[in-house]
PDB file of C-alpha atoms in Angstrom:
ATOM      1  CA  MET A 128     -54.157  -6.416 -22.926  1.00 90.00           C
ATOM      2  CA  THR A 129     -52.146  -7.367 -19.780  1.00 95.00           C
ATOM      3  CA  LEU A 130     -49.993  -4.873 -17.541  1.00 96.00           C
ATOM      4  CA  ILE A 131     -46.962  -5.332 -15.965  1.00 96.00           C
ATOM      5  CA  ILE A 132     -46.399  -5.164 -11.861  1.00 97.00           C
ATOM      6  CA  ILE A 133     -42.824  -4.244 -10.973  1.00 97.00           C
ATOM      7  CA  LYS A 134     -42.116  -4.501  -7.032  1.00 96.00           C
ATOM      8  CA  GLN A 135     -39.617  -2.537  -5.243  1.00 94.00           C
ATOM      9  CA  ASP A 136     -37.013  -5.855  -4.755  1.00 94.00           C
ATOM     10  CA  GLY A 137     -37.427  -5.607  -9.053  1.00 93.00           C
ATOM     11  CA  THR A 138     -39.850  -8.186  -9.503  1.00 95.00           C
ATOM     12  CA  ARG A 139     -41.575  -8.600 -12.587  1.00 95.00           C
ATOM     13  CA  TYR A 140     -44.892 -10.256 -12.940  1.00 96.00           C
ATOM     14  CA  ASN A 141     -46.635 -10.090 -16.124  1.00 97.00           C
ATOM     15  CA  LEU A 142     -50.324 -10.693 -15.412  1.00 97.00           C
ATOM     16  CA  ARG A 143     -50.987 -12.437 -18.326  1.00 96.00           C
ATOM     17  CA  GLU A 144     -48.093 -15.194 -17.380  1.00 96.00           C
ATOM     18  CA  LEU A 145     -49.872 -15.442 -13.607  1.00 96.00           C
ATOM     19  CA  GLY A 146     -53.357 -16.190 -15.525  1.00 95.00           C
ATOM     20  CA  ILE A 147     -54.875 -12.523 -14.736  1.00 96.00           C
ATOM     21  CA  ARG A 148     -57.383 -11.148 -17.616  1.00 96.00           C
ATOM     22  CA  VAL A 149     -57.010  -7.223 -17.733  1.00 96.00           C
ATOM     23  CA  ILE A 150     -60.100  -6.586 -19.505  1.00 96.00           C
ATOM     24  CA  ASP A 151     -60.182  -3.034 -18.818  1.00 96.00           C
ATOM     25  CA  PHE A 152     -57.477   0.150 -17.266  1.00 96.00           C
ATOM     26  CA  GLU A 153     -57.369   3.251 -17.643  1.00 96.00           C
ATOM     27  CA  PRO A 154     -55.652   6.188 -15.530  1.00 95.00           C
ATOM     28  CA  GLU A 155     -57.835   9.706 -14.514  1.00 94.00           C
ATOM     29  CA  SER A 156     -56.369  12.442 -15.853  1.00 95.00           C
ATOM     30  CA  LEU A 157     -54.753  15.439 -13.631  1.00 92.00           C
ATOM     31  CA  GLU A 158     -57.232  16.781 -11.212  1.00 88.00           C
ATOM     32  CA  VAL A 159     -56.638  20.716 -11.998  1.00 89.00           C
ATOM     33  CA  VAL A 160     -57.873  22.058  -8.104  1.00 89.00           C
ATOM     34  CA  ASN A 161     -57.538  25.999  -7.674  1.00 88.00           C
ATOM     35  CA  ALA A 162     -57.470  28.338  -5.158  1.00 85.00           C
ATOM     36  CA  VAL A 163     -60.202  30.640  -5.057  1.00 83.00           C
ATOM     37  CA  GLN A 164     -61.119  34.193  -2.683  1.00 86.00           C
ATOM     38  CA  GLU A 165     -64.239  35.325  -2.400  1.00 83.00           C
ATOM     39  CA  ILE A 166     -64.581  39.770  -3.612  1.00 85.00           C
ATOM     40  CA  GLU A 167     -66.642  41.320  -1.457  1.00 79.00           C
ATOM     41  CA  GLY A 168     -69.316  42.289  -3.653  1.00 76.00           C
ATOM     42  CA  GLY A 169     -69.486  38.624  -6.045  1.00 76.00           C
ATOM     43  CA  GLY A 170     -67.736  36.518  -7.624  1.00 81.00           C
ATOM     44  CA  TYR A 171     -64.211  35.546  -6.756  1.00 83.00           C
ATOM     45  CA  VAL A 172     -60.202  35.900  -7.913  1.00 84.00           C
ATOM     46  CA  VAL A 173     -57.932  32.020  -8.390  1.00 82.00           C
ATOM     47  CA  THR A 174     -54.997  33.210  -6.139  1.00 78.00           C
ATOM     48  CA  ASN A 175     -53.479  29.917  -7.001  1.00 85.00           C
ATOM     49  CA  SER A 176     -53.815  26.878  -8.714  1.00 87.00           C
ATOM     50  CA  GLY A 177     -52.664  22.722  -8.417  1.00 84.00           C
ATOM     51  CA  TYR A 178     -52.452  19.368  -9.797  1.00 86.00           C
ATOM     52  CA  GLY A 179     -54.650  17.376  -6.917  1.00 89.00           C
ATOM     53  CA  VAL A 180     -54.790  13.184  -6.130  1.00 92.00           C
ATOM     54  CA  ARG A 181     -55.042  10.325  -9.460  1.00 94.00           C
ATOM     55  CA  ARG A 182     -55.786   7.413  -9.750  1.00 96.00           C
ATOM     56  CA  LEU A 183     -55.440   4.451 -11.754  1.00 97.00           C
ATOM     57  CA  HIS A 184     -58.641   2.136 -12.633  1.00 97.00           C
ATOM     58  CA  ALA A 185     -58.019  -1.508 -13.716  1.00 97.00           C
ATOM     59  CA  THR A 186     -60.815  -4.258 -13.666  1.00 97.00           C
ATOM     60  CA  LEU A 187     -58.956  -7.604 -13.821  1.00 97.00           C
ATOM     61  CA  GLN A 188     -60.907 -11.627 -14.284  1.00 96.00           C
ATOM     62  CA  ILE A 189     -59.088 -14.562 -12.548  1.00 95.00           C
ATOM     63  CA  LYS A 190     -60.315 -18.133 -13.468  1.00 93.00           C
ATOM     64  CA  GLY A 191     -60.103 -21.424 -11.620  1.00 92.00           C
ATOM     65  CA  TYR A 192     -60.585 -25.137 -12.143  1.00 92.00           C
ATOM     66  CA  ASP A 193     -62.051 -25.719  -9.624  1.00 93.00           C
ATOM     67  CA  MET A 194     -63.869 -24.588  -6.480  1.00 95.00           C
ATOM     68  CA  THR A 195     -60.367 -24.705  -4.628  1.00 95.00           C
ATOM     69  CA  ASP A 196     -58.322 -23.710  -7.505  1.00 93.00           C
ATOM     70  CA  TYR A 197     -60.257 -20.475  -7.635  1.00 94.00           C
ATOM     71  CA  ALA A 198     -59.851 -20.452  -3.839  1.00 95.00           C
ATOM     72  CA  LEU A 199     -55.724 -20.854  -4.039  1.00 95.00           C
ATOM     73  CA  PHE A 200     -55.656 -18.427  -7.641  1.00 95.00           C
ATOM     74  CA  ARG A 201     -58.408 -15.365  -5.286  1.00 95.00           C
ATOM     75  CA  ALA A 202     -55.414 -15.409  -2.348  1.00 95.00           C
ATOM     76  CA  GLU A 203     -52.468 -15.414  -4.980  1.00 95.00           C
ATOM     77  CA  VAL A 204     -54.439 -12.502  -5.975  1.00 96.00           C
ATOM     78  CA  PHE A 205     -54.416 -10.424  -2.859  1.00 96.00           C
ATOM     79  CA  ALA A 206     -51.382 -11.056  -1.866  1.00 95.00           C
ATOM     80  CA  LEU A 207     -49.679  -9.692  -5.025  1.00 95.00           C
ATOM     81  CA  PHE A 208     -52.047  -6.632  -4.858  1.00 95.00           C
ATOM     82  CA  VAL A 209     -52.522  -5.802  -1.440  1.00 94.00           C
ATOM     83  CA  GLY A 210     -49.339  -4.362   0.935  1.00 92.00           C
ATOM     84  CA  LEU A 211     -48.490  -1.106   1.883  1.00 94.00           C
ATOM     85  CA  GLU A 212     -45.098  -0.518  -0.328  1.00 94.00           C
ATOM     86  CA  SER A 213     -45.643   1.367  -3.767  1.00 96.00           C
ATOM     87  CA  PHE A 214     -44.470   0.177  -6.885  1.00 97.00           C
ATOM     88  CA  TYR A 215     -44.604   0.130 -10.465  1.00 97.00           C
ATOM     89  CA  VAL A 216     -47.095  -0.767 -12.866  1.00 97.00           C
ATOM     90  CA  ILE A 217     -47.133  -1.279 -17.097  1.00 96.00           C
ATOM     91  CA  ASP A 218     -49.664  -1.197 -19.547  1.00 95.00           C
ATOM     92  CA  GLU A 219     -48.203  -2.696 -22.484  1.00 92.00           C
ATOM     93  CA  LYS A 220     -50.062  -0.735 -24.950  1.00 90.00           C
ATOM     94  CA  VAL A 221     -47.561   1.974 -23.692  1.00 89.00           C
ATOM     95  CA  ALA A 222     -44.358  -0.068 -22.950  1.00 86.00           C
ATOM     96  CA  SER A 223     -41.800   2.403 -22.406  1.00 87.00           C
ATOM     97  CA  ARG A 224     -43.644   4.163 -19.569  1.00 92.00           C
ATOM     98  CA  ARG A 225     -44.813   3.476 -16.060  1.00 95.00           C
ATOM     99  CA  TRP A 226     -46.829   4.271 -12.832  1.00 97.00           C
ATOM    100  CA  HIS A 227     -45.135   4.490  -9.152  1.00 97.00           C
ATOM    101  CA  VAL A 228     -48.556   3.704  -6.997  1.00 97.00           C
ATOM    102  CA  LYS A 229     -49.952   2.347  -4.068  1.00 95.00           C
ATOM    103  CA  PRO A 230     -52.661   0.689  -3.339  1.00 93.00           C
ATOM    104  CA  ASP A 231     -55.567   2.084  -2.243  1.00 94.00           C
ATOM    105  CA  GLY A 232     -59.003   1.307  -0.541  1.00 92.00           C
ATOM    106  CA  LYS A 233     -60.073  -2.320  -0.424  1.00 93.00           C
ATOM    107  CA  PHE A 234     -61.669  -4.159  -3.411  1.00 93.00           C
ATOM    108  CA  SER A 235     -63.664  -7.594  -3.565  1.00 93.00           C
ATOM    109  CA  ILE A 236     -63.306  -9.863  -6.147  1.00 94.00           C
ATOM    110  CA  SER A 237     -67.387 -10.830  -8.010  1.00 93.00           C
ATOM    111  CA  ARG A 238     -67.262 -14.455  -8.171  1.00 92.00           C
ATOM    112  CA  LYS A 239     -69.803 -16.631 -10.829  1.00 92.00           C
ATOM    113  CA  ASN A 240     -68.637 -20.489 -10.422  1.00 91.00           C
ATOM    114  CA  THR A 241     -64.949 -20.267 -10.854  1.00 91.00           C
ATOM    115  CA  ASN A 242     -65.065 -17.056 -12.358  1.00 93.00           C
ATOM    116  CA  GLY A 243     -63.938 -13.885 -11.120  1.00 95.00           C
ATOM    117  CA  THR A 244     -64.597 -10.067 -11.795  1.00 96.00           C
ATOM    118  CA  PHE A 245     -63.063  -6.991  -9.253  1.00 96.00           C
ATOM    119  CA  ASP A 246     -62.354  -3.717 -10.168  1.00 96.00           C
ATOM    120  CA  ILE A 247     -58.393  -2.072  -8.002  1.00 97.00           C
ATOM    121  CA  THR A 248     -57.564   1.602  -8.041  1.00 97.00           C
ATOM    122  CA  TRP A 249     -54.388   3.227  -6.787  1.00 97.00           C
ATOM    123  CA  LEU A 250     -53.113   5.958  -5.972  1.00 96.00           C
ATOM    124  CA  CYS A 251     -50.174   7.406  -7.542  1.00 96.00           C
ATOM    125  CA  VAL A 252     -47.378   8.463  -5.924  1.00 95.00           C
ATOM    126  CA  ASN A 253     -45.754  10.469  -8.839  1.00 92.00           C
ATOM    127  CA  LYS A 254     -49.147  12.156 -10.295  1.00 93.00           C
ATOM    128  CA  TYR A 255     -46.925  11.799 -13.489  1.00 95.00           C
ATOM    129  CA  ALA A 256     -46.606   8.513 -16.034  1.00 95.00           C
ATOM    130  CA  GLU A 257     -43.040   8.622 -16.220  1.00 94.00           C
ATOM    131  CA  SER A 258     -40.545   6.871 -18.868  1.00 91.00           C
ATOM    132  CA  ILE A 259     -38.756   4.133 -17.590  1.00 90.00           C
ATOM    133  CA  ALA A 260     -36.167   5.184 -19.810  1.00 86.00           C
ATOM    134  CA  THR A 261     -33.453   7.574 -18.208  1.00 89.00           C
ATOM    135  CA  THR A 262     -31.463  10.314 -20.600  1.00 89.00           C
ATOM    136  CA  SER A 263     -28.440   7.846 -20.082  1.00 86.00           C
ATOM    137  CA  SER A 264     -29.730   5.773 -21.489  1.00 73.00           C
ATOM    138  CA  PHE A 265     -28.844   3.846 -24.417  1.00 59.00           C
ATOM    139  CA  LYS A 266     -31.614   4.313 -26.979  1.00 58.00           C
ATOM    140  CA  GLU A 267     -32.111   1.614 -29.320  1.00 57.00           C
ATOM    141  CA  TRP A 268     -34.703   0.845 -31.644  1.00 52.00           C
ATOM    142  CA  ASP A 269     -36.166  -3.114 -30.130  1.00 53.00           C
ATOM    143  CA  ALA A 270     -35.595  -2.101 -26.531  1.00 54.00           C
ATOM    144  CA  ASP A 271     -39.796  -1.671 -24.670  1.00 57.00           C
ATOM    145  CA  VAL A 272     -38.133   1.476 -22.722  1.00 57.00           C
ATOM    146  CA  TRP A 273     -37.975   3.862 -25.312  1.00 60.00           C
ATOM    147  CA  SER A 274     -41.894   5.104 -27.155  1.00 60.00           C
ATOM    148  CA  TRP A 275     -41.574   6.911 -30.967  1.00 54.00           C
ATOM    149  CA  ASP A 276     -44.490   8.819 -30.436  1.00 56.00           C
ATOM    150  CA  GLY A 277     -43.526  12.187 -31.576  1.00 49.00           C
ATOM    151  CA  THR A 278     -41.231  13.942 -28.959  1.00 61.00           C
ATOM    152  CA  ILE A 279     -38.436  11.666 -29.424  1.00 64.00           C
ATOM    153  CA  ASP A 280     -36.416  11.099 -33.062  1.00 61.00           C
ATOM    154  CA  TRP A 281     -35.123   7.471 -34.319  1.00 62.00           C
ATOM    155  CA  ASP A 282     -32.161   9.947 -35.711  1.00 60.00           C
ATOM    156  CA  GLU A 283     -32.011  13.269 -33.241  1.00 66.00           C
ATOM    157  CA  ASP A 284     -29.658  12.905 -30.919  1.00 70.00           C
ATOM    158  CA  LEU A 285     -30.481  13.234 -27.747  1.00 80.00           C
ATOM    159  CA  GLN A 286     -27.793  14.806 -26.103  1.00 88.00           C
ATOM    160  CA  TYR A 287     -27.189  15.036 -22.519  1.00 93.00           C
ATOM    161  CA  VAL A 288     -23.851  15.137 -21.826  1.00 95.00           C
ATOM    162  CA  PHE A 289     -22.069  18.442 -23.030  1.00 96.00           C
ATOM    163  CA  ASN A 290     -19.286  19.816 -22.481  1.00 95.00           C
ATOM    164  CA  THR A 291     -19.122  23.685 -23.186  1.00 95.00           C
ATOM    165  CA  ASN A 292     -20.124  26.364 -20.315  1.00 97.00           C
ATOM    166  CA  GLN A 293     -23.637  27.042 -22.696  1.00 96.00           C
ATOM    167  CA  PHE A 294     -25.774  24.674 -23.638  1.00 96.00           C
ATOM    168  CA  VAL A 295     -29.664  23.309 -24.356  1.00 96.00           C
ATOM    169  CA  VAL A 296     -31.160  20.435 -22.102  1.00 96.00           C
ATOM    170  CA  ASN A 297     -34.316  19.093 -23.838  1.00 94.00           C
ATOM    171  CA  ASN A 298     -36.960  17.815 -21.362  1.00 94.00           C
ATOM    172  CA  LEU A 299     -38.355  15.834 -24.547  1.00 91.00           C
ATOM    173  CA  GLY A 300     -41.664  14.664 -21.747  1.00 91.00           C
ATOM    174  CA  ASN A 301     -44.177  17.249 -21.087  1.00 93.00           C
ATOM    175  CA  ALA A 302     -44.311  17.565 -17.503  1.00 95.00           C
ATOM    176  CA  PRO A 303     -41.937  20.103 -15.775  1.00 96.00           C
ATOM    177  CA  ILE A 304     -38.962  18.133 -12.921  1.00 96.00           C
ATOM    178  CA  ASP A 305     -38.444  19.100 -10.495  1.00 95.00           C
ATOM    179  CA  PRO A 306     -35.759  17.971  -7.823  1.00 95.00           C
ATOM    180  CA  CYS A 307     -37.817  17.411  -5.039  1.00 94.00           C
ATOM    181  CA  GLU A 308     -40.465  15.610  -6.233  1.00 92.00           C
ATOM    182  CA  ASN A 309     -38.243  14.147  -9.573  1.00 94.00           C
ATOM    183  CA  GLU A 310     -35.243  11.928 -10.026  1.00 93.00           C
ATOM    184  CA  LEU A 311     -32.739  14.350 -11.276  1.00 96.00           C
ATOM    185  CA  GLU A 312     -29.431  14.708 -10.906  1.00 97.00           C
ATOM    186  CA  ILE A 313     -26.221  16.813 -12.564  1.00 97.00           C
ATOM    187  CA  VAL A 314     -22.975  15.301 -12.348  1.00 97.00           C
ATOM    188  CA  ILE A 315     -20.311  17.897 -13.439  1.00 97.00           C
ATOM    189  CA  LYS A 316     -16.851  18.319 -13.873  1.00 97.00           C
ATOM    190  CA  ALA A 317     -14.973  21.060 -13.743  1.00 96.00           C
ATOM    191  CA  THR A 318     -12.215  23.267 -13.396  1.00 96.00           C
ATOM    192  CA  ALA A 319     -12.920  26.965 -10.554  1.00 96.00           C
ATOM    193  CA  ALA A 320     -10.992  29.451  -9.140  1.00 95.00           C
ATOM    194  CA  SER A 321     -13.783  30.711  -6.064  1.00 95.00           C
ATOM    195  CA  TYR A 322     -17.280  29.309  -7.454  1.00 95.00           C
ATOM    196  CA  LEU A 323     -19.241  27.735 -10.137  1.00 97.00           C
ATOM    197  CA  GLN A 324     -22.002  29.183 -11.674  1.00 97.00           C
ATOM    198  CA  ILE A 325     -25.306  27.376 -12.599  1.00 97.00           C
ATOM    199  CA  VAL A 326     -28.429  29.618 -14.160  1.00 97.00           C
ATOM    200  CA  ASN A 327     -31.145  28.063 -16.416  1.00 98.00           C
ATOM    201  CA  SER A 328     -32.503  30.960 -18.297  1.00 97.00           C
ATOM    202  CA  THR A 329     -35.689  29.121 -19.350  1.00 97.00           C
ATOM    203  CA  THR A 330     -36.548  28.842 -15.790  1.00 96.00           C
ATOM    204  CA  GLY A 331     -34.562  31.787 -13.806  1.00 96.00           C
ATOM    205  CA  GLU A 332     -33.336  29.881 -11.699  1.00 97.00           C
ATOM    206  CA  THR A 333     -29.753  30.606 -10.675  1.00 97.00           C
ATOM    207  CA  TYR A 334     -27.401  27.518  -8.870  1.00 97.00           C
ATOM    208  CA  ARG A 335     -24.275  28.310  -6.982  1.00 97.00           C
ATOM    209  CA  PHE A 336     -21.208  26.624  -5.271  1.00 97.00           C
ATOM    210  CA  ASN A 337     -18.432  28.043  -3.482  1.00 97.00           C
ATOM    211  CA  GLY A 338     -15.800  26.222  -3.399  1.00 95.00           C
ATOM    212  CA  THR A 339     -12.723  25.349  -5.273  1.00 95.00           C
ATOM    213  CA  LEU A 340     -13.031  22.555  -8.016  1.00 96.00           C
ATOM    214  CA  SER A 341     -10.089  20.749 -10.269  1.00 95.00           C
ATOM    215  CA  THR A 342     -10.055  18.114 -12.593  1.00 93.00           C
ATOM    216  CA  ASN A 343     -10.108  15.926  -9.545  1.00 95.00           C
ATOM    217  CA  ASP A 344     -13.129  16.455  -8.547  1.00 96.00           C
ATOM    218  CA  THR A 345     -16.762  15.667  -8.983  1.00 97.00           C
ATOM    219  CA  LEU A 346     -20.080  17.770  -7.999  1.00 97.00           C
ATOM    220  CA  THR A 347     -22.930  16.411  -8.184  1.00 97.00           C
ATOM    221  CA  ILE A 348     -26.500  17.709  -7.473  1.00 97.00           C
ATOM    222  CA  ARG A 349     -28.492  14.816  -6.983  1.00 96.00           C
ATOM    223  CA  GLY A 350     -32.061  16.134  -6.499  1.00 93.00           C
ATOM    224  CA  ILE A 351     -32.114  18.688  -3.639  1.00 93.00           C
ATOM    225  CA  GLN A 352     -28.582  17.886  -2.717  1.00 96.00           C
ATOM    226  CA  THR A 353     -25.293  18.861  -3.484  1.00 96.00           C
ATOM    227  CA  PHE A 354     -21.909  16.678  -3.422  1.00 97.00           C
ATOM    228  CA  LYS A 355     -18.350  17.044  -4.044  1.00 96.00           C
ATOM    229  CA  ASN A 356     -16.130  13.825  -4.523  1.00 97.00           C
ATOM    230  CA  GLY A 357     -19.334  11.875  -2.881  1.00 94.00           C
ATOM    231  CA  VAL A 358     -19.636  13.864   0.435  1.00 96.00           C
ATOM    232  CA  SER A 359     -22.525  16.434   1.563  1.00 95.00           C
ATOM    233  CA  SER A 360     -21.523  20.211   0.132  1.00 95.00           C
ATOM    234  CA  PHE A 361     -25.011  22.230   0.357  1.00 93.00           C
ATOM    235  CA  LYS A 362     -23.568  24.808   2.476  1.00 94.00           C
ATOM    236  CA  PHE A 363     -21.283  25.250  -0.466  1.00 95.00           C
ATOM    237  CA  THR A 364     -24.679  26.775  -2.178  1.00 95.00           C
ATOM    238  CA  ASN A 365     -26.834  28.965  -1.902  1.00 95.00           C
ATOM    239  CA  HIS A 366     -28.796  26.674  -1.063  1.00 95.00           C
ATOM    240  CA  ALA A 367     -30.957  26.910  -4.983  1.00 95.00           C
ATOM    241  CA  LEU A 368     -32.239  24.490  -7.244  1.00 94.00           C
ATOM    242  CA  ILE A 369     -32.171  24.105 -11.027  1.00 96.00           C
ATOM    243  CA  SER A 370     -35.459  22.442 -12.367  1.00 97.00           C
ATOM    244  CA  LEU A 371     -36.688  21.859 -15.838  1.00 97.00           C
ATOM    245  CA  LYS A 372     -39.521  22.557 -17.831  1.00 96.00           C
ATOM    246  CA  ASP A 373     -40.820  21.395 -20.496  1.00 94.00           C
ATOM    247  CA  GLY A 374     -39.102  21.201 -23.524  1.00 93.00           C
ATOM    248  CA  LEU A 375     -36.191  23.662 -24.202  1.00 95.00           C
ATOM    249  CA  ASN A 376     -34.240  24.285 -21.065  1.00 97.00           C
ATOM    250  CA  ASN A 377     -31.350  27.418 -22.328  1.00 98.00           C
ATOM    251  CA  PHE A 378     -28.079  26.968 -19.814  1.00 98.00           C
ATOM    252  CA  VAL A 379     -25.304  29.224 -19.165  1.00 97.00           C
ATOM    253  CA  ILE A 380     -22.483  28.723 -15.967  1.00 97.00           C
ATOM    254  CA  THR A 381     -19.774  31.083 -15.381  1.00 97.00           C
ATOM    255  CA  GLY A 382     -16.882  31.285 -12.385  1.00 95.00           C
ATOM    256  CA  GLY A 383     -15.149  28.747 -14.420  1.00 95.00           C
ATOM    257  CA  THR A 384     -14.061  25.717 -16.842  1.00 96.00           C
ATOM    258  CA  ILE A 385     -16.789  22.621 -17.559  1.00 96.00           C
ATOM    259  CA  HIS A 386     -14.908  19.522 -18.538  1.00 96.00           C
ATOM    260  CA  SER A 387     -17.935  16.929 -18.579  1.00 96.00           C
ATOM    261  CA  ILE A 388     -21.920  18.216 -17.617  1.00 97.00           C
ATOM    262  CA  ALA A 389     -23.855  14.756 -17.429  1.00 97.00           C
ATOM    263  CA  PHE A 390     -27.793  15.605 -16.732  1.00 97.00           C
ATOM    264  CA  ASN A 391     -29.834  12.294 -15.716  1.00 96.00           C
ATOM    265  CA  PHE A 392     -33.376  12.598 -15.842  1.00 96.00           C
ATOM    266  CA  ARG A 393     -36.529  10.465 -16.751  1.00 94.00           C
ATOM    267  CA  PHE A 394     -39.230  12.328 -18.817  1.00 94.00           C
ATOM    268  CA  LEU A 395     -42.560  13.067 -17.235  1.00 95.00           C
ATOM    269  CA  TYR A 396     -45.530  12.501 -19.237  1.00 94.00           C
ATOM    270  CA  LYS A 397     -49.492  14.035 -17.777  1.00 92.00           C
TER     271      LYS A 397
END
């Protein structure tokens, strides 16, 4: 068992290769938080539900050749795990998924001779695990970025680029994609005389761009932002967003003709 740490600059650390033994790694489940309101006379009603903070827990061990080597190793551990920037953690057992985390609190290394064991906790920046591959990644059997776990079929064509005004986007994760919190980019090549309207019939959301589009234009919806040919165009929209529920999402586009529309996102897992 090992964990992979990927820093924001792309530097990759395999804990096994660093000589750090992973004894245990356990993510917490999502915490369901309910807001309740008491009812006069007794009882209560649930007024809202959401997810709380999520953490990952690991038990790690280091070994030194002598006390000097142990002390230097301990300093390297502090340098690796203590900081204010977020990073990614990958469990080798599920190498196709990653966790976006930040250090949480402090840890102490319990030493016995030149061996040290410690428990470390990470706070999840994104409450879900996310696929390393995006929907624009090429599907390769021997690549460690894909997970053949029942949601992704090797023989299935993963289509996320369409050239019609009606199509279905399959979110193969088991959590919704919220553009306010998660990566979601929609790149559109279309012609439109005065507007282009995108409806996700599954979620009931309607996005509308008010303006003309020619074959030379590219409309990009990136998160909560809209760009036409790289220029911010949010003010020309109805300020609505497009999200994706887990599973099938049925889309209908009106107001113009779609030449190409591409959805790029990562699958999320509870």
